Short mmCIF file of C-alpha atoms in Angstrom, two decimals:
data_model
loop_
_atom_site.label_atom_id
_atom_site.label_comp_id
_atom_site.label_asym_id
_atom_site.label_seq_id
_atom_site.Cartn_x
_atom_site.Cartn_y
_atom_site.Cartn_z
CA UNK A 1480 -0.90 14.17 -22.05
CA UNK A 1481 1.35 17.09 -21.05
CA UNK A 1482 4.77 16.30 -19.65
CA UNK A 1483 4.91 16.23 -15.88
CA UNK A 1484 7.46 18.33 -14.03
CA UNK A 1485 10.15 16.69 -11.90
CA UNK A 1486 8.39 18.07 -8.81
CA UNK A 1487 5.08 16.47 -9.81
CA UNK A 1488 6.76 13.11 -10.47
CA UNK A 1489 8.57 13.28 -7.12
CA UNK A 1490 5.31 14.11 -5.34
CA UNK A 1491 3.58 11.15 -6.99
CA UNK A 1492 6.42 8.81 -6.00
CA UNK A 1493 6.05 9.99 -2.41
CA UNK A 1494 2.26 9.94 -2.18
CA UNK A 1495 1.70 6.51 -3.79
CA UNK A 1496 3.50 4.57 -0.99
CA UNK A 1497 1.73 6.73 1.61
CA UNK A 1498 -1.62 5.97 -0.04
CA UNK A 1499 -0.83 2.25 -0.05
CA UNK A 1500 -0.08 2.36 3.70
CA UNK A 1501 -3.18 4.44 4.52
CA UNK A 1502 -5.44 2.28 2.34
CA UNK A 1503 -4.14 -0.87 4.04
CA UNK A 1504 -5.22 0.33 7.49
CA UNK A 1505 -9.00 0.46 6.91
CA UNK A 1506 -9.84 -2.99 8.26
CA UNK A 1507 -6.97 -2.82 10.76
CA UNK A 1508 -8.64 0.16 12.46
CA UNK A 1509 -12.00 -1.62 12.29
CA UNK A 1510 -10.45 -4.46 14.32
CA UNK A 1511 -8.61 -2.09 16.70
CA UNK A 1512 -11.89 -0.32 17.52
CA UNK A 1513 -13.69 -3.56 18.40
CA UNK A 1514 -12.54 -3.70 22.07
CA UNK A 1515 -13.89 -0.18 22.62
CA UNK A 1516 -17.17 -0.17 20.62
CA UNK A 1517 -19.75 -2.41 19.03
CA UNK A 1518 -19.07 -2.43 15.26
CA UNK A 1519 -21.95 -0.08 14.39
CA UNK A 1520 -20.84 2.48 16.97
CA UNK A 1521 -17.19 2.29 15.91
CA UNK A 1522 -18.12 2.88 12.27
CA UNK A 1523 -20.30 5.88 13.16
CA UNK A 1524 -17.80 7.53 15.49
CA UNK A 1525 -14.97 7.07 12.97
CA UNK A 1526 -16.98 8.70 10.17
CA UNK A 1527 -18.22 11.50 12.44
CA UNK A 1528 -14.65 12.23 13.52
CA UNK A 1529 -13.63 12.31 9.86
CA UNK A 1530 -16.45 14.76 9.09
CA UNK A 1531 -15.25 17.07 11.87
CA UNK A 1532 -11.67 17.00 10.56
CA UNK A 1533 -12.82 17.71 6.98
CA UNK A 1534 -15.05 20.57 8.18
CA UNK A 1535 -12.20 22.16 10.15
CA UNK A 1536 -9.87 21.83 7.18
CA UNK A 1537 -12.38 23.32 4.72
CA UNK A 1538 -14.12 25.89 6.94
CA UNK A 1539 -15.10 28.95 4.97
CA UNK A 1540 -15.02 27.00 1.69
CA UNK A 1541 -18.18 24.92 2.13
CA UNK A 1542 -21.54 26.16 0.85
CA UNK A 1543 -24.96 24.54 0.67
CA UNK A 1544 -25.01 24.72 -3.12
CA UNK A 1545 -24.01 21.13 -3.84
CA UNK A 1546 -26.38 19.77 -1.19
CA UNK A 1547 -29.33 21.80 -2.49
CA UNK A 1548 -28.73 20.77 -6.09
CA UNK A 1549 -28.12 17.06 -5.39
CA UNK A 1550 -29.98 15.96 -2.23
CA UNK A 1551 -31.00 12.56 -3.64
CA UNK A 1552 -27.46 11.92 -4.87
CA UNK A 1553 -26.01 12.39 -1.40
CA UNK A 1554 -28.82 10.34 0.14
CA UNK A 1555 -27.99 7.46 -2.21
CA UNK A 1556 -24.26 7.79 -1.49
CA UNK A 1557 -24.93 7.93 2.25
CA UNK A 1558 -27.02 4.77 2.16
CA UNK A 1559 -24.62 2.79 -0.02
CA UNK A 1560 -21.40 3.74 1.77
CA UNK A 1561 -23.05 3.81 5.20
CA UNK A 1562 -24.32 0.24 4.94
CA UNK A 1563 -21.01 -0.77 3.34
CA UNK A 1564 -19.02 0.67 6.26
CA UNK A 1565 -21.32 -0.86 8.86
CA UNK A 1566 -20.99 -4.29 7.24
CA UNK A 1567 -17.21 -3.95 6.96
CA UNK A 1568 -16.87 -3.25 10.68
CA UNK A 1569 -19.10 -6.23 11.48
CA UNK A 1570 -17.07 -8.48 9.18
CA UNK A 1571 -13.81 -8.12 11.14
CA UNK A 1572 -15.48 -9.96 14.01
CA UNK A 1573 -15.32 -13.07 11.84
CA UNK A 1574 -12.32 -12.69 9.50
CA UNK A 1575 -8.92 -11.11 9.97
CA UNK A 1576 -8.24 -7.68 8.42
CA UNK A 1577 -5.94 -9.15 5.76
CA UNK A 1578 -8.61 -11.51 4.43
CA UNK A 1579 -11.22 -8.73 4.53
CA UNK A 1580 -8.92 -6.40 2.58
CA UNK A 1581 -8.21 -9.12 0.03
CA UNK A 1582 -11.89 -9.85 -0.56
CA UNK A 1583 -12.61 -6.14 -0.94
CA UNK A 1584 -10.40 -6.16 -4.07
CA UNK A 1585 -13.28 -7.95 -5.81
CA UNK A 1586 -14.71 -4.45 -6.26
CA UNK A 1587 -13.00 -4.38 -9.68
CA UNK A 1588 -15.12 -7.38 -10.73
CA UNK A 1589 -18.32 -5.71 -9.55
CA UNK A 1590 -17.33 -2.50 -11.32
CA UNK A 1591 -16.72 -4.51 -14.48
CA UNK A 1592 -20.16 -6.13 -14.21
CA UNK A 1593 -21.81 -2.74 -13.66
CA UNK A 1594 -20.02 -1.38 -16.70
CA UNK A 1595 -21.31 -4.27 -18.81
CA UNK A 1596 -24.90 -4.20 -17.55
CA UNK A 1597 -25.33 -0.43 -17.11
CA UNK A 1598 -22.93 1.22 -19.55
CA UNK A 1599 -23.11 -1.52 -22.21
CA UNK A 1600 -19.36 -2.09 -22.20
CA UNK A 1601 -17.87 -5.27 -23.66
CA UNK A 1602 -15.77 -7.99 -22.05
CA UNK A 1603 -12.82 -9.63 -23.80
CA UNK A 1604 -11.92 -13.29 -23.37
CA UNK A 1605 -8.84 -12.32 -21.36
CA UNK A 1606 -11.09 -10.40 -18.96
CA UNK A 1607 -13.51 -13.34 -18.76
CA UNK A 1608 -10.58 -15.60 -17.80
CA UNK A 1609 -9.28 -13.10 -15.22
CA UNK A 1610 -12.71 -12.68 -13.68
CA UNK A 1611 -13.19 -16.46 -13.47
CA UNK A 1612 -9.78 -16.87 -11.81
CA UNK A 1613 -10.55 -14.16 -9.25
CA UNK A 1614 -13.96 -15.67 -8.48
CA UNK A 1615 -12.34 -19.07 -7.96
CA UNK A 1616 -9.97 -17.47 -5.45
CA UNK A 1617 -12.87 -15.83 -3.63
CA UNK A 1618 -14.69 -19.18 -3.51
CA UNK A 1619 -11.65 -20.87 -1.97
CA UNK A 1620 -11.42 -18.22 0.73
CA UNK A 1621 -15.16 -18.10 1.41
CA UNK A 1622 -15.85 -21.83 1.53
CA UNK A 1623 -13.66 -23.69 4.02
CA UNK A 1624 -13.89 -27.33 5.22
CA UNK A 1625 -15.97 -27.52 8.36
CA UNK A 1626 -16.99 -23.86 7.92
CA UNK A 1627 -18.96 -24.06 4.70
CA UNK A 1628 -20.02 -20.44 4.51
CA UNK A 1629 -17.63 -18.02 6.16
CA UNK A 1630 -19.99 -15.31 7.36
CA UNK A 1631 -17.34 -12.60 7.50
CA UNK A 1632 -16.20 -13.30 3.94
CA UNK A 1633 -19.73 -13.10 2.58
CA UNK A 1634 -20.35 -9.84 4.47
CA UNK A 1635 -17.22 -8.29 2.96
CA UNK A 1636 -18.20 -9.38 -0.56
CA UNK A 1637 -21.73 -7.99 -0.15
CA UNK A 1638 -20.42 -4.70 1.26
CA UNK A 1639 -17.92 -4.45 -1.60
CA UNK A 1640 -20.79 -4.74 -4.09
CA UNK A 1641 -22.47 -1.75 -2.42
CA UNK A 1642 -19.26 0.27 -2.66
CA UNK A 1643 -18.88 -0.62 -6.34
CA UNK A 1644 -22.43 0.64 -6.98
CA UNK A 1645 -21.54 3.84 -5.10
CA UNK A 1646 -18.46 4.30 -7.32
CA UNK A 1647 -20.57 3.88 -10.46
CA UNK A 1648 -23.11 6.44 -9.19
CA UNK A 1649 -20.39 8.95 -8.32
CA UNK A 1650 -18.68 8.46 -11.68
CA UNK A 1651 -21.92 9.05 -13.56
CA UNK A 1652 -23.49 11.88 -11.54
CA UNK A 1653 -20.85 13.46 -9.29
CA UNK A 1654 -18.20 14.72 -11.67
CA UNK A 1655 -19.34 18.37 -11.77
CA UNK A 1656 -19.14 19.04 -8.01
CA UNK A 1657 -16.29 20.88 -6.28
CA UNK A 1658 -14.11 18.23 -4.66
CA UNK A 1659 -14.13 19.80 -1.18
CA UNK A 1660 -17.91 20.12 -1.00
CA UNK A 1661 -18.42 16.66 -2.45
CA UNK A 1662 -16.08 15.09 0.13
CA UNK A 1663 -17.64 16.95 3.06
CA UNK A 1664 -21.28 16.19 2.21
CA UNK A 1665 -20.37 12.61 1.31
CA UNK A 1666 -18.81 12.08 4.73
CA UNK A 1667 -21.72 13.80 6.51
CA UNK A 1668 -24.29 11.73 4.60
CA UNK A 1669 -22.46 8.50 5.43
CA UNK A 1670 -22.09 9.50 9.10
CA UNK A 1671 -25.84 10.26 9.28
CA UNK A 1672 -26.75 6.83 7.93
CA UNK A 1673 -24.29 5.18 10.32
CA UNK A 1674 -25.86 7.06 13.25
CA UNK A 1675 -29.30 5.70 12.32
CA UNK A 1676 -27.92 2.16 11.94
CA UNK A 1677 -26.08 2.32 15.28
CA UNK A 1678 -29.16 3.66 17.08
CA UNK A 1679 -31.41 1.03 15.47
CA UNK A 1680 -29.03 -1.71 16.66
CA UNK A 1681 -28.85 -0.26 20.18
CA UNK A 1682 -25.09 0.00 19.72
CA UNK A 1683 -24.43 3.61 20.71
CA UNK A 1684 -22.08 3.79 23.69
CA UNK A 1685 -20.14 6.76 25.01
CA UNK A 1686 -16.43 6.34 24.25
CA UNK A 1687 -13.78 6.31 26.93
CA UNK A 1688 -10.81 8.65 26.68
CA UNK A 1689 -8.82 5.88 25.00
CA UNK A 1690 -11.75 5.15 22.70
CA UNK A 1691 -11.93 8.81 21.62
CA UNK A 1692 -8.24 8.66 20.75
CA UNK A 1693 -8.68 5.60 18.55
CA UNK A 1694 -11.78 7.11 16.92
CA UNK A 1695 -10.08 10.34 15.86
CA UNK A 1696 -6.97 8.48 14.69
CA UNK A 1697 -9.14 6.12 12.61
CA UNK A 1698 -11.17 9.04 11.23
CA UNK A 1699 -8.01 10.96 10.34
CA UNK A 1700 -6.34 8.01 8.58
CA UNK A 1701 -9.31 6.13 7.06
CA UNK A 1702 -11.52 9.07 6.10
CA UNK A 1703 -9.28 12.12 5.61
CA UNK A 1704 -5.74 10.96 4.77
CA UNK A 1705 -6.68 7.84 2.78
CA UNK A 1706 -9.33 9.50 0.61
CA UNK A 1707 -7.37 12.74 0.31
CA UNK A 1708 -4.28 10.91 -0.94
CA UNK A 1709 -6.44 8.83 -3.28
CA UNK A 1710 -7.88 11.86 -5.03
CA UNK A 1711 -4.47 13.55 -5.10
CA UNK A 1712 -2.80 10.56 -6.75
CA UNK A 1713 -5.76 10.04 -9.08
CA UNK A 1714 -5.20 13.53 -10.55
CA UNK A 1715 -1.59 12.59 -11.40
CA UNK A 1716 -1.93 8.95 -12.47
CA UNK A 1717 -4.15 6.91 -14.76
CA UNK A 1718 -6.95 5.28 -12.77
CA UNK A 1719 -6.21 1.84 -14.22
CA UNK A 1720 -2.55 2.01 -13.14
CA UNK A 1721 -3.56 3.21 -9.68
CA UNK A 1722 -5.98 0.28 -9.39
CA UNK A 1723 -3.16 -2.14 -10.16
CA UNK A 1724 -0.94 -0.55 -7.50
CA UNK A 1725 -3.71 -0.70 -4.88
CA UNK A 1726 -4.06 -4.43 -5.56
CA UNK A 1727 -1.04 -4.68 -3.23
CA UNK A 1728 -3.15 -3.30 -0.35
CA UNK A 1729 -4.16 -6.74 1.05
CA UNK A 1730 -0.49 -7.77 1.26
CA UNK A 1731 0.31 -4.73 3.41
CA UNK A 1732 -2.86 -5.28 5.46
CA UNK A 1733 -1.84 -8.88 6.14
CA UNK A 1734 1.54 -7.63 7.42
CA UNK A 1735 -0.26 -5.23 9.79
CA UNK A 1736 -2.65 -7.99 10.85
CA UNK A 1737 0.11 -10.49 11.64
CA UNK A 1738 2.14 -7.89 13.55
CA UNK A 1739 -0.80 -6.53 15.59
CA UNK A 1740 -3.13 -9.50 16.03
CA UNK A 1741 -0.97 -12.57 15.45
CA UNK A 1742 -2.01 -15.60 13.48
CA UNK A 1743 -1.09 -16.59 9.95
CA UNK A 1744 -3.13 -17.02 6.77
CA UNK A 1745 -3.89 -20.67 6.02
CA UNK A 1746 -2.63 -22.44 2.91
CA UNK A 1747 -6.16 -22.22 1.43
CA UNK A 1748 -6.32 -18.49 2.12
CA UNK A 1749 -2.90 -17.94 0.55
CA UNK A 1750 -3.84 -19.97 -2.52
CA UNK A 1751 -7.21 -18.26 -2.85
CA UNK A 1752 -5.58 -14.89 -2.28
CA UNK A 1753 -3.00 -15.44 -5.01
CA UNK A 1754 -5.73 -16.50 -7.44
CA UNK A 1755 -7.92 -13.51 -6.54
CA UNK A 1756 -5.10 -10.98 -6.90
CA UNK A 1757 -3.90 -12.58 -10.15
CA UNK A 1758 -7.41 -12.47 -11.61
CA UNK A 1759 -7.92 -8.84 -10.58
CA UNK A 1760 -4.53 -7.90 -12.05
CA UNK A 1761 -5.38 -9.61 -15.36
CA UNK A 1762 -8.71 -7.80 -15.62
CA UNK A 1763 -7.25 -4.42 -14.64
CA UNK A 1764 -4.24 -4.75 -16.94
CA UNK A 1765 -6.54 -5.71 -19.83
CA UNK A 1766 -8.78 -2.72 -19.16
CA UNK A 1767 -5.68 -0.49 -19.09
CA UNK A 1768 -4.48 -1.86 -22.43
CA UNK A 1769 -1.29 -3.18 -20.79
CA UNK A 1770 -1.86 -6.73 -22.02
CA UNK A 1771 -1.21 -7.07 -25.73
CA UNK A 1772 -4.41 -7.65 -27.68
CA UNK A 1773 -4.79 -8.79 -31.28
CA UNK A 1774 -5.96 -6.20 -33.75
CA UNK A 1775 -9.18 -8.12 -34.40
CA UNK A 1776 -10.14 -9.56 -31.03
CA UNK A 1777 -13.34 -11.45 -30.31
CA UNK A 1778 -15.58 -9.73 -27.77
CA UNK A 1779 -18.25 -11.01 -25.41
CA UNK A 1780 -21.21 -8.69 -25.35
CA UNK A 1781 -23.25 -8.16 -22.21
#
C-alpha cells in the first residue's frame, strides 16, 4: 500500500469523527420526523430531498448509461433499501434511536452469514464465539420481561438483514459504476419505492413549512453527508477498520437520544448492548486479522 501524505492522513482524521456523528443521526432524524409525518411519508420525503441535493451537486455529470445497463440492479437496490428505510422509520415508534442503532450493528453478522452461504467463505471458532455473543446480546434486548417480543427490535433486525443483502449485491455487481451515477440512481430508486409504499399505506401528507425544514436537513445529513463521508473514508481506510470504528455509532446515538428525547437505557439494554458490540468487535477484528490466529487454525465450513 503506498504511503499516505500528511494531508491525506489529516483529512482522514477529520472526516472519521464527522462520519461517526453523521452516521449516528439516522434514527435520531427518523424520530424527529415522527411529529410531522407518518413514518412512510417521512422516509419518502427524506430520500426525495436527498435525491434533489445529489442531483444539484452532480448536475451535468449524470448520464443514463448506468441506468440503461443495470435496470434490474437498481430495481433490486431500490426494493431492498426502500423497504429497509420504511421499516427503520416505523421501528422508532417502538424503540428509542439508540437501541435501534445498536441493533442495526448486527448487519456485520448478516454479512458474515451471506459470505458463508453465498461466497463459500469459512468461519473460524473465534468468529463463531463472537457471533454467538452478539446474538445473545440481541436476544436480551429483543426479549424483555412482560414484553416478550419487542416489535421495534424485531423490525430493526429484519430491516438490517435487507440492508446486508443490499450490501452484498452492490459488492458483487456494482463495482464498475461511476460513484456519482451509482449514488444518484440508488437514491432515486429508493425514493421511488418509498413513494409507492407511502401511497399504498395512505401515509402521504403535505409537509408544513417546519416539516419541509426537517425533511431537507434529514436528507442532507442522512443521505448526502453520511453516505458521502462513508465513501470518502472508505477510499482512505481499510473497510474492516472502518467497520470497527462505526461500531461506536450506537454509543453516540444513545447520547443524542438521551439529550433530545430523555429516558435512559435499562440495565438489560446496557448489558445486551455491551454483549452485542463486543461480539461484533470480535468478529470484525478477526476478519481484519487483528486478533492473533494460530498458523494452523481449525475452520468451520459453511
